[in-house]
Amino acid sequence: ILVIDELHMYIDPSNTATLDFVYTMTKTVRKFNAGMILCTQNPSDFLGSSNITKKAEAILQNCQYAKFFGLKQKDLEAVMDMFKSTGGLNKSHQRFLADADIGNLIFSLHMYSKIKGSVYYNDFEQQLFFDKGVIGQ
């Protein structure tokens, strides 16, 4: 499994080498019985030039699953744009992401299926992942 965190930091319209790499990998990684996990706080960074937008849509379409937690308006619009070829996000999903509490998410099983969900953790997981205390409290 190849994990790329903070992917938005590597999206540069003047140097698309990383975006080109991610684009190529998402199209070929399954052939090698592998997978990718791509993480970003700013989906809107994928909507720059038409070249970046085209590749971002292809990357998303080649991902088996997608998770979107609460989003600011600009990023919500970007996600809506990325899903536009498959019907976009309905009004309920848009409101859910705009008003999402910490841990609430939309889980996409494939491009046409989106499910609202919440992430829960037990006391042991809280100790492992939240060294600054419980987020949101």
CSV table of N, CA and C in Angstrom, one decimal:
chain,number,residue,atom,x,y,z
A,1,ILE,N,0.8,-1.2,0.0
A,1,ILE,CA,0.0,0.0,0.0
A,1,ILE,C,0.9,1.2,0.0
A,2,LEU,N,0.6,2.1,-0.9
A,2,LEU,CA,1.3,3.4,-1.0
A,2,LEU,C,0.4,4.5,-0.4
A,3,VAL,N,0.9,5.2,0.7
A,3,VAL,CA,0.1,6.2,1.4
A,3,VAL,C,0.8,7.5,1.1
A,4,ILE,N,-0.1,8.5,0.6
A,4,ILE,CA,0.4,9.9,0.4
A,4,ILE,C,-0.5,10.8,1.2
A,5,ASP,N,0.1,11.3,2.3
A,5,ASP,CA,-0.7,12.2,3.1
A,5,ASP,C,-0.3,13.7,2.7
A,6,GLU,N,-1.3,14.6,3.0
A,6,GLU,CA,-1.1,16.0,2.7
A,6,GLU,C,-0.8,16.1,1.2
A,7,LEU,N,-1.6,15.4,0.4
A,7,LEU,CA,-1.4,15.4,-1.1
A,7,LEU,C,-1.5,16.8,-1.7
A,8,HIS,N,-2.4,17.6,-1.1
A,8,HIS,CA,-2.5,19.0,-1.6
A,8,HIS,C,-1.2,19.8,-1.7
A,9,MET,N,-0.3,19.4,-0.8
A,9,MET,CA,1.0,20.1,-0.8
A,9,MET,C,1.8,19.8,-2.0
A,10,TYR,N,1.5,18.8,-2.8
A,10,TYR,CA,2.3,18.4,-3.9
A,10,TYR,C,1.6,18.7,-5.2
A,11,ILE,N,0.5,19.5,-5.2
A,11,ILE,CA,-0.1,19.8,-6.4
A,11,ILE,C,0.4,21.2,-6.8
A,12,ASP,N,1.2,21.3,-7.8
A,12,ASP,CA,1.8,22.5,-8.3
A,12,ASP,C,1.6,22.6,-9.8
A,13,PRO,N,0.8,23.6,-10.2
A,13,PRO,CA,0.5,23.8,-11.7
A,13,PRO,C,1.8,24.0,-12.5
A,14,SER,N,2.9,24.5,-11.9
A,14,SER,CA,4.1,24.7,-12.7
A,14,SER,C,5.0,23.5,-12.7
A,15,ASN,N,4.7,22.5,-11.8
A,15,ASN,CA,5.5,21.3,-11.8
A,15,ASN,C,4.5,20.2,-11.4
A,16,THR,N,4.0,19.5,-12.4
A,16,THR,CA,3.0,18.5,-12.2
A,16,THR,C,3.6,17.1,-12.1
A,17,ALA,N,4.9,16.9,-11.7
A,17,ALA,CA,5.5,15.6,-11.7
A,17,ALA,C,4.8,14.7,-10.6
A,18,THR,N,4.5,15.2,-9.4
A,18,THR,CA,3.9,14.4,-8.4
A,18,THR,C,2.5,14.0,-8.8
A,19,LEU,N,1.7,15.0,-9.3
A,19,LEU,CA,0.4,14.7,-9.8
A,19,LEU,C,0.4,13.7,-10.9
A,20,ASP,N,1.3,13.8,-11.8
A,20,ASP,CA,1.4,12.8,-12.9
A,20,ASP,C,1.7,11.4,-12.4
A,21,PHE,N,2.6,11.4,-11.3
A,21,PHE,CA,2.9,10.1,-10.7
A,21,PHE,C,1.7,9.5,-10.1
A,22,VAL,N,0.9,10.3,-9.3
A,22,VAL,CA,-0.3,9.8,-8.6
A,22,VAL,C,-1.3,9.3,-9.6
A,23,TYR,N,-1.5,10.1,-10.7
A,23,TYR,CA,-2.4,9.8,-11.8
A,23,TYR,C,-2.0,8.5,-12.4
A,24,THR,N,-0.8,8.3,-12.7
A,24,THR,CA,-0.3,7.0,-13.3
A,24,THR,C,-0.5,5.8,-12.4
A,25,MET,N,-0.1,6.0,-11.1
A,25,MET,CA,-0.2,5.0,-10.1
A,25,MET,C,-1.6,4.5,-9.9
A,26,THR,N,-2.6,5.5,-9.8
A,26,THR,CA,-4.0,5.1,-9.5
A,26,THR,C,-4.5,4.3,-10.7
A,27,LYS,N,-4.0,4.5,-11.9
A,27,LYS,CA,-4.5,3.7,-13.0
A,27,LYS,C,-3.8,2.3,-13.1
A,28,THR,N,-2.7,2.1,-12.5
A,28,THR,CA,-1.9,0.9,-12.6
A,28,THR,C,-1.7,0.0,-11.4
A,29,VAL,N,-1.9,0.6,-10.2
A,29,VAL,CA,-1.5,-0.1,-9.0
A,29,VAL,C,-2.3,-1.4,-8.7
A,30,ARG,N,-3.6,-1.4,-9.1
A,30,ARG,CA,-4.4,-2.6,-8.9
A,30,ARG,C,-3.8,-3.8,-9.7
A,31,LYS,N,-3.2,-3.5,-10.8
A,31,LYS,CA,-2.7,-4.6,-11.7
A,31,LYS,C,-1.6,-5.4,-10.9
A,32,PHE,N,-1.0,-4.8,-9.9
A,32,PHE,CA,0.1,-5.4,-9.2
A,32,PHE,C,-0.4,-5.8,-7.8
A,33,ASN,N,-1.7,-5.9,-7.6
A,33,ASN,CA,-2.3,-6.4,-6.3
A,33,ASN,C,-1.9,-5.4,-5.2
A,34,ALA,N,-1.9,-4.1,-5.5
A,34,ALA,CA,-1.5,-3.1,-4.5
A,34,ALA,C,-2.6,-2.1,-4.4
A,35,GLY,N,-2.4,-1.1,-3.5
A,35,GLY,CA,-3.4,-0.1,-3.3
A,35,GLY,C,-2.8,1.2,-2.9
A,36,MET,N,-3.6,2.2,-2.9
A,36,MET,CA,-3.1,3.6,-2.5
A,36,MET,C,-4.1,4.2,-1.5
A,37,ILE,N,-3.6,5.0,-0.6
A,37,ILE,CA,-4.4,5.8,0.2
A,37,ILE,C,-3.9,7.2,0.0
A,38,LEU,N,-4.8,8.1,-0.5
A,38,LEU,CA,-4.5,9.5,-0.7
A,38,LEU,C,-5.3,10.4,0.2
A,39,CYS,N,-4.6,11.3,0.9
A,39,CYS,CA,-5.2,12.1,1.9
A,39,CYS,C,-4.9,13.6,1.6
A,40,THR,N,-5.9,14.4,1.8
A,40,THR,CA,-5.7,15.9,1.6
A,40,THR,C,-6.7,16.6,2.5
A,41,GLN,N,-6.3,17.7,3.0
A,41,GLN,CA,-7.3,18.6,3.7
A,41,GLN,C,-7.9,19.6,2.8
A,42,ASN,N,-7.4,19.7,1.6
A,42,ASN,CA,-7.9,20.8,0.7
A,42,ASN,C,-8.2,20.2,-0.7
A,43,PRO,N,-9.3,19.6,-0.9
A,43,PRO,CA,-9.7,19.0,-2.3
A,43,PRO,C,-9.7,20.2,-3.3
A,44,SER,N,-9.9,21.4,-2.9
A,44,SER,CA,-10.0,22.5,-3.9
A,44,SER,C,-8.7,22.7,-4.6
A,45,ASP,N,-7.6,22.3,-4.0
A,45,ASP,CA,-6.3,22.4,-4.7
A,45,ASP,C,-6.2,21.6,-5.9
A,46,PHE,N,-7.1,20.6,-6.1
A,46,PHE,CA,-7.1,19.8,-7.3
A,46,PHE,C,-7.8,20.4,-8.4
A,47,LEU,N,-8.4,21.6,-8.2
A,47,LEU,CA,-9.2,22.2,-9.2
A,47,LEU,C,-8.5,23.5,-9.6
A,48,GLY,N,-7.4,23.4,-10.2
A,48,GLY,CA,-6.7,24.6,-10.7
A,48,GLY,C,-6.8,24.7,-12.2
A,49,SER,N,-5.8,24.4,-12.9
A,49,SER,CA,-5.9,24.4,-14.4
A,49,SER,C,-6.7,23.3,-14.8
A,50,SER,N,-7.1,23.3,-16.1
A,50,SER,CA,-8.0,22.2,-16.6
A,50,SER,C,-7.2,20.9,-16.6
A,51,ASN,N,-5.9,20.9,-16.8
A,51,ASN,CA,-5.0,19.7,-16.7
A,51,ASN,C,-5.1,19.1,-15.3
A,52,ILE,N,-5.0,19.9,-14.3
A,52,ILE,CA,-5.0,19.4,-12.9
A,52,ILE,C,-6.4,18.9,-12.6
A,53,THR,N,-7.5,19.6,-13.0
A,53,THR,CA,-8.8,19.1,-12.8
A,53,THR,C,-9.1,17.8,-13.5
A,54,LYS,N,-8.7,17.7,-14.7
A,54,LYS,CA,-8.9,16.4,-15.5
A,54,LYS,C,-8.2,15.3,-14.8
A,55,LYS,N,-7.0,15.5,-14.3
A,55,LYS,CA,-6.3,14.4,-13.6
A,55,LYS,C,-6.9,14.1,-12.3
A,56,ALA,N,-7.3,15.1,-11.5
A,56,ALA,CA,-7.9,14.9,-10.2
A,56,ALA,C,-9.2,14.1,-10.4
A,57,GLU,N,-10.0,14.4,-11.4
A,57,GLU,CA,-11.2,13.6,-11.6
A,57,GLU,C,-10.9,12.2,-11.9
A,58,ALA,N,-9.9,11.9,-12.8
A,58,ALA,CA,-9.5,10.6,-13.1
A,58,ALA,C,-8.9,9.8,-11.9
A,59,ILE,N,-8.2,10.5,-11.0
A,59,ILE,CA,-7.7,9.9,-9.8
A,59,ILE,C,-8.9,9.5,-8.9
A,60,LEU,N,-9.8,10.4,-8.7
A,60,LEU,CA,-11.0,10.0,-7.9
A,60,LEU,C,-11.8,8.9,-8.5
A,61,GLN,N,-12.0,8.9,-9.8
A,61,GLN,CA,-12.7,7.8,-10.5
A,61,GLN,C,-12.0,6.5,-10.4
A,62,ASN,N,-10.7,6.5,-10.2
A,62,ASN,CA,-10.0,5.2,-10.1
A,62,ASN,C,-9.8,4.7,-8.7
A,63,CYS,N,-10.3,5.5,-7.7
A,63,CYS,CA,-10.3,5.1,-6.3
A,63,CYS,C,-11.5,4.3,-6.0
A,64,GLN,N,-11.3,3.1,-5.4
A,64,GLN,CA,-12.4,2.3,-5.0
A,64,GLN,C,-13.3,3.0,-4.0
A,65,TYR,N,-12.7,3.6,-3.0
A,65,TYR,CA,-13.4,4.2,-1.9
A,65,TYR,C,-12.9,5.7,-1.7
A,66,ALA,N,-13.8,6.5,-1.2
A,66,ALA,CA,-13.5,7.9,-0.9
A,66,ALA,C,-14.2,8.3,0.4
A,67,LYS,N,-13.5,9.0,1.2
A,67,LYS,CA,-14.1,9.5,2.5
A,67,LYS,C,-13.9,11.0,2.5
A,68,PHE,N,-15.0,11.7,2.8
A,68,PHE,CA,-14.9,13.2,2.9
A,68,PHE,C,-15.5,13.6,4.3
A,69,PHE,N,-14.7,14.2,5.1
A,69,PHE,CA,-15.1,14.7,6.4
A,69,PHE,C,-15.6,16.1,6.1
A,70,GLY,N,-16.0,16.9,7.2
A,70,GLY,CA,-16.5,18.2,7.1
A,70,GLY,C,-15.6,19.1,6.2
A,71,LEU,N,-16.3,19.9,5.4
A,71,LEU,CA,-15.5,20.7,4.4
A,71,LEU,C,-16.0,22.2,4.5
A,72,LYS,N,-15.0,23.1,4.2
A,72,LYS,CA,-15.3,24.5,4.1
A,72,LYS,C,-15.9,24.6,2.7
A,73,GLN,N,-16.6,25.8,2.4
A,73,GLN,CA,-17.3,26.0,1.2
A,73,GLN,C,-16.5,25.7,-0.1
A,74,LYS,N,-15.3,26.3,-0.1
A,74,LYS,CA,-14.5,26.1,-1.3
A,74,LYS,C,-14.2,24.7,-1.6
A,75,ASP,N,-13.8,23.9,-0.5
A,75,ASP,CA,-13.5,22.5,-0.7
A,75,ASP,C,-14.8,21.7,-1.0
A,76,LEU,N,-15.9,22.1,-0.4
A,76,LEU,CA,-17.2,21.4,-0.7
A,76,LEU,C,-17.5,21.6,-2.2
A,77,GLU,N,-17.3,22.8,-2.7
A,77,GLU,CA,-17.6,23.0,-4.2
A,77,GLU,C,-16.6,22.2,-5.0
A,78,ALA,N,-15.4,22.0,-4.6
A,78,ALA,CA,-14.4,21.2,-5.3
A,78,ALA,C,-14.9,19.7,-5.4
A,79,VAL,N,-15.3,19.2,-4.2
A,79,VAL,CA,-15.8,17.8,-4.2
A,79,VAL,C,-17.0,17.6,-5.1
A,80,MET,N,-17.9,18.6,-5.0
A,80,MET,CA,-19.1,18.6,-5.9
A,80,MET,C,-18.7,18.5,-7.3
A,81,ASP,N,-17.7,19.3,-7.7
A,81,ASP,CA,-17.2,19.4,-9.1
A,81,ASP,C,-16.6,18.1,-9.5
A,82,MET,N,-15.8,17.5,-8.5
A,82,MET,CA,-15.1,16.2,-8.8
A,82,MET,C,-16.2,15.1,-9.1
A,83,PHE,N,-17.3,15.1,-8.4
A,83,PHE,CA,-18.3,14.1,-8.6
A,83,PHE,C,-19.4,14.5,-9.6
A,84,LYS,N,-19.2,15.6,-10.4
A,84,LYS,CA,-20.2,16.1,-11.3
A,84,LYS,C,-20.6,15.1,-12.4
A,85,SER,N,-19.6,14.3,-12.8
A,85,SER,CA,-19.8,13.4,-13.9
A,85,SER,C,-20.7,12.2,-13.5
A,86,THR,N,-20.8,12.0,-12.2
A,86,THR,CA,-21.6,10.9,-11.7
A,86,THR,C,-22.8,11.4,-10.8
A,87,GLY,N,-23.3,12.6,-11.2
A,87,GLY,CA,-24.5,13.1,-10.5
A,87,GLY,C,-24.2,14.0,-9.3
A,88,GLY,N,-23.0,14.3,-9.0
A,88,GLY,CA,-22.6,15.2,-7.9
A,88,GLY,C,-23.0,14.7,-6.6
A,89,LEU,N,-23.1,15.7,-5.6
A,89,LEU,CA,-23.6,15.4,-4.3
A,89,LEU,C,-25.0,16.0,-4.2
A,90,ASN,N,-26.0,15.2,-3.6
A,90,ASN,CA,-27.3,15.7,-3.4
A,90,ASN,C,-27.3,16.8,-2.3
A,91,LYS,N,-28.4,17.5,-2.2
A,91,LYS,CA,-28.5,18.6,-1.2
A,91,LYS,C,-28.3,18.1,0.2
A,92,SER,N,-28.8,16.9,0.5
A,92,SER,CA,-28.6,16.4,1.9
A,92,SER,C,-27.1,16.1,2.2
A,93,HIS,N,-26.4,15.6,1.2
A,93,HIS,CA,-25.0,15.3,1.4
A,93,HIS,C,-24.2,16.7,1.5
A,94,GLN,N,-24.6,17.6,0.7
A,94,GLN,CA,-23.9,18.9,0.8
A,94,GLN,C,-24.1,19.6,2.2
A,95,ARG,N,-25.3,19.6,2.7
A,95,ARG,CA,-25.6,20.2,4.0
A,95,ARG,C,-24.8,19.4,5.1
A,96,PHE,N,-24.8,18.1,5.0
A,96,PHE,CA,-24.1,17.2,5.9
A,96,PHE,C,-22.6,17.6,6.0
A,97,LEU,N,-22.0,17.7,4.9
A,97,LEU,CA,-20.5,18.0,4.9
A,97,LEU,C,-20.3,19.4,5.3
A,98,ALA,N,-21.2,20.3,5.0
A,98,ALA,CA,-21.0,21.7,5.4
A,98,ALA,C,-21.1,21.9,6.9
A,99,ASP,N,-22.0,21.1,7.5
A,99,ASP,CA,-22.3,21.3,8.9
A,99,ASP,C,-21.7,20.1,9.8
A,100,ALA,N,-20.8,19.3,9.2
A,100,ALA,CA,-20.4,18.1,9.9
A,100,ALA,C,-19.6,18.4,11.1
A,101,ASP,N,-19.9,17.6,12.2
A,101,ASP,CA,-19.2,17.6,13.4
A,101,ASP,C,-17.9,16.8,13.2
A,102,ILE,N,-16.9,16.9,14.0
A,102,ILE,CA,-15.7,16.1,13.9
A,102,ILE,C,-16.1,14.7,14.0
A,103,GLY,N,-15.5,13.9,13.0
A,103,GLY,CA,-15.8,12.5,12.9
A,103,GLY,C,-16.9,12.1,12.0
A,104,ASN,N,-17.7,13.1,11.5
A,104,ASN,CA,-18.8,12.8,10.6
A,104,ASN,C,-18.2,12.8,9.2
A,105,LEU,N,-18.7,11.9,8.3
A,105,LEU,CA,-18.1,11.8,7.0
A,105,LEU,C,-19.2,11.3,6.0
A,106,ILE,N,-18.8,11.5,4.7
A,106,ILE,CA,-19.5,10.8,3.6
A,106,ILE,C,-18.6,9.8,3.1
A,107,PHE,N,-19.0,8.6,3.0
A,107,PHE,CA,-18.2,7.4,2.5
A,107,PHE,C,-18.8,7.0,1.2
A,108,SER,N,-17.9,7.1,0.2
A,108,SER,CA,-18.3,6.7,-1.2
A,108,SER,C,-17.7,5.3,-1.5
A,109,LEU,N,-18.6,4.3,-1.6
A,109,LEU,CA,-18.2,2.9,-1.9
A,109,LEU,C,-17.8,2.8,-3.4
A,110,HIS,N,-18.4,3.6,-4.2
A,110,HIS,CA,-18.0,3.7,-5.6
A,110,HIS,C,-18.6,5.1,-6.1
A,111,MET,N,-18.4,5.5,-7.3
A,111,MET,CA,-18.8,6.8,-7.7
A,111,MET,C,-20.3,7.1,-7.6
A,112,TYR,N,-21.1,6.1,-7.6
A,112,TYR,CA,-22.6,6.4,-7.5
A,112,TYR,C,-23.2,6.1,-6.1
A,113,SER,N,-22.4,5.7,-5.2
A,113,SER,CA,-22.9,5.4,-3.8
A,113,SER,C,-22.2,6.2,-2.8
A,114,LYS,N,-23.0,7.0,-2.0
A,114,LYS,CA,-22.5,7.8,-1.0
A,114,LYS,C,-23.3,7.6,0.3
A,115,ILE,N,-22.6,7.3,1.4
A,115,ILE,CA,-23.3,7.0,2.7
A,115,ILE,C,-22.8,7.9,3.8
A,116,LYS,N,-23.7,8.4,4.5
A,116,LYS,CA,-23.3,9.3,5.7
A,116,LYS,C,-22.8,8.3,6.8
A,117,GLY,N,-21.8,8.8,7.5
A,117,GLY,CA,-21.3,8.0,8.6
A,117,GLY,C,-20.6,8.8,9.7
A,118,SER,N,-20.2,8.1,10.8
A,118,SER,CA,-19.5,8.7,11.9
A,118,SER,C,-18.4,7.8,12.3
A,119,VAL,N,-17.3,8.4,12.7
A,119,VAL,CA,-16.1,7.6,13.2
A,119,VAL,C,-16.2,7.6,14.7
A,120,TYR,N,-16.2,6.4,15.3
A,120,TYR,CA,-16.2,6.2,16.7
A,120,TYR,C,-14.8,5.6,17.2
A,121,TYR,N,-14.5,5.9,18.4
A,121,TYR,CA,-13.2,5.3,18.9
A,121,TYR,C,-13.4,5.0,20.4
A,122,ASN,N,-12.7,4.0,20.8
A,122,ASN,CA,-12.8,3.6,22.3
A,122,ASN,C,-11.8,4.3,23.1
A,123,ASP,N,-11.7,4.1,24.4
A,123,ASP,CA,-10.8,4.8,25.2
A,123,ASP,C,-9.3,4.5,24.8
A,124,PHE,N,-9.0,3.2,24.5
A,124,PHE,CA,-7.7,2.9,24.1
A,124,PHE,C,-7.3,3.6,22.8
A,125,GLU,N,-8.1,3.6,21.8
A,125,GLU,CA,-7.8,4.3,20.6
A,125,GLU,C,-7.7,5.8,20.8
A,126,GLN,N,-8.5,6.4,21.7
A,126,GLN,CA,-8.4,7.8,22.1
A,126,GLN,C,-7.0,8.1,22.6
A,127,GLN,N,-6.4,7.2,23.5
A,127,GLN,CA,-5.1,7.4,24.0
A,127,GLN,C,-4.0,7.3,22.9
A,128,LEU,N,-4.2,6.5,21.9
A,128,LEU,CA,-3.3,6.3,20.9
A,128,LEU,C,-3.2,7.5,19.9
A,129,PHE,N,-4.4,8.1,19.6
A,129,PHE,CA,-4.5,9.0,18.5
A,129,PHE,C,-4.7,10.5,18.9
A,130,PHE,N,-5.2,10.7,20.2
A,130,PHE,CA,-5.5,12.1,20.6
A,130,PHE,C,-4.6,12.5,21.7
A,131,ASP,N,-3.4,12.8,21.5
A,131,ASP,CA,-2.5,13.2,22.5
A,131,ASP,C,-2.8,14.6,23.1
A,132,LYS,N,-3.6,15.4,22.5
A,132,LYS,CA,-4.0,16.7,23.0
A,132,LYS,C,-5.4,16.7,23.6
A,133,GLY,N,-5.9,15.5,23.8
A,133,GLY,CA,-7.3,15.3,24.4
A,133,GLY,C,-8.3,15.1,23.2
A,134,VAL,N,-9.5,15.0,23.6
A,134,VAL,CA,-10.6,14.7,22.6
A,134,VAL,C,-10.8,15.9,21.8
A,135,ILE,N,-10.7,15.7,20.5
A,135,ILE,CA,-10.9,16.9,19.6
A,135,ILE,C,-12.3,17.3,19.6
A,136,GLY,N,-12.6,18.5,19.6
A,136,GLY,CA,-14.0,19.0,19.6
A,136,GLY,C,-14.6,19.2,20.9
A,137,GLN,N,-13.9,18.9,22.0
A,137,GLN,CA,-14.5,19.0,23.3
A,137,GLN,C,-13.7,20.1,24.1
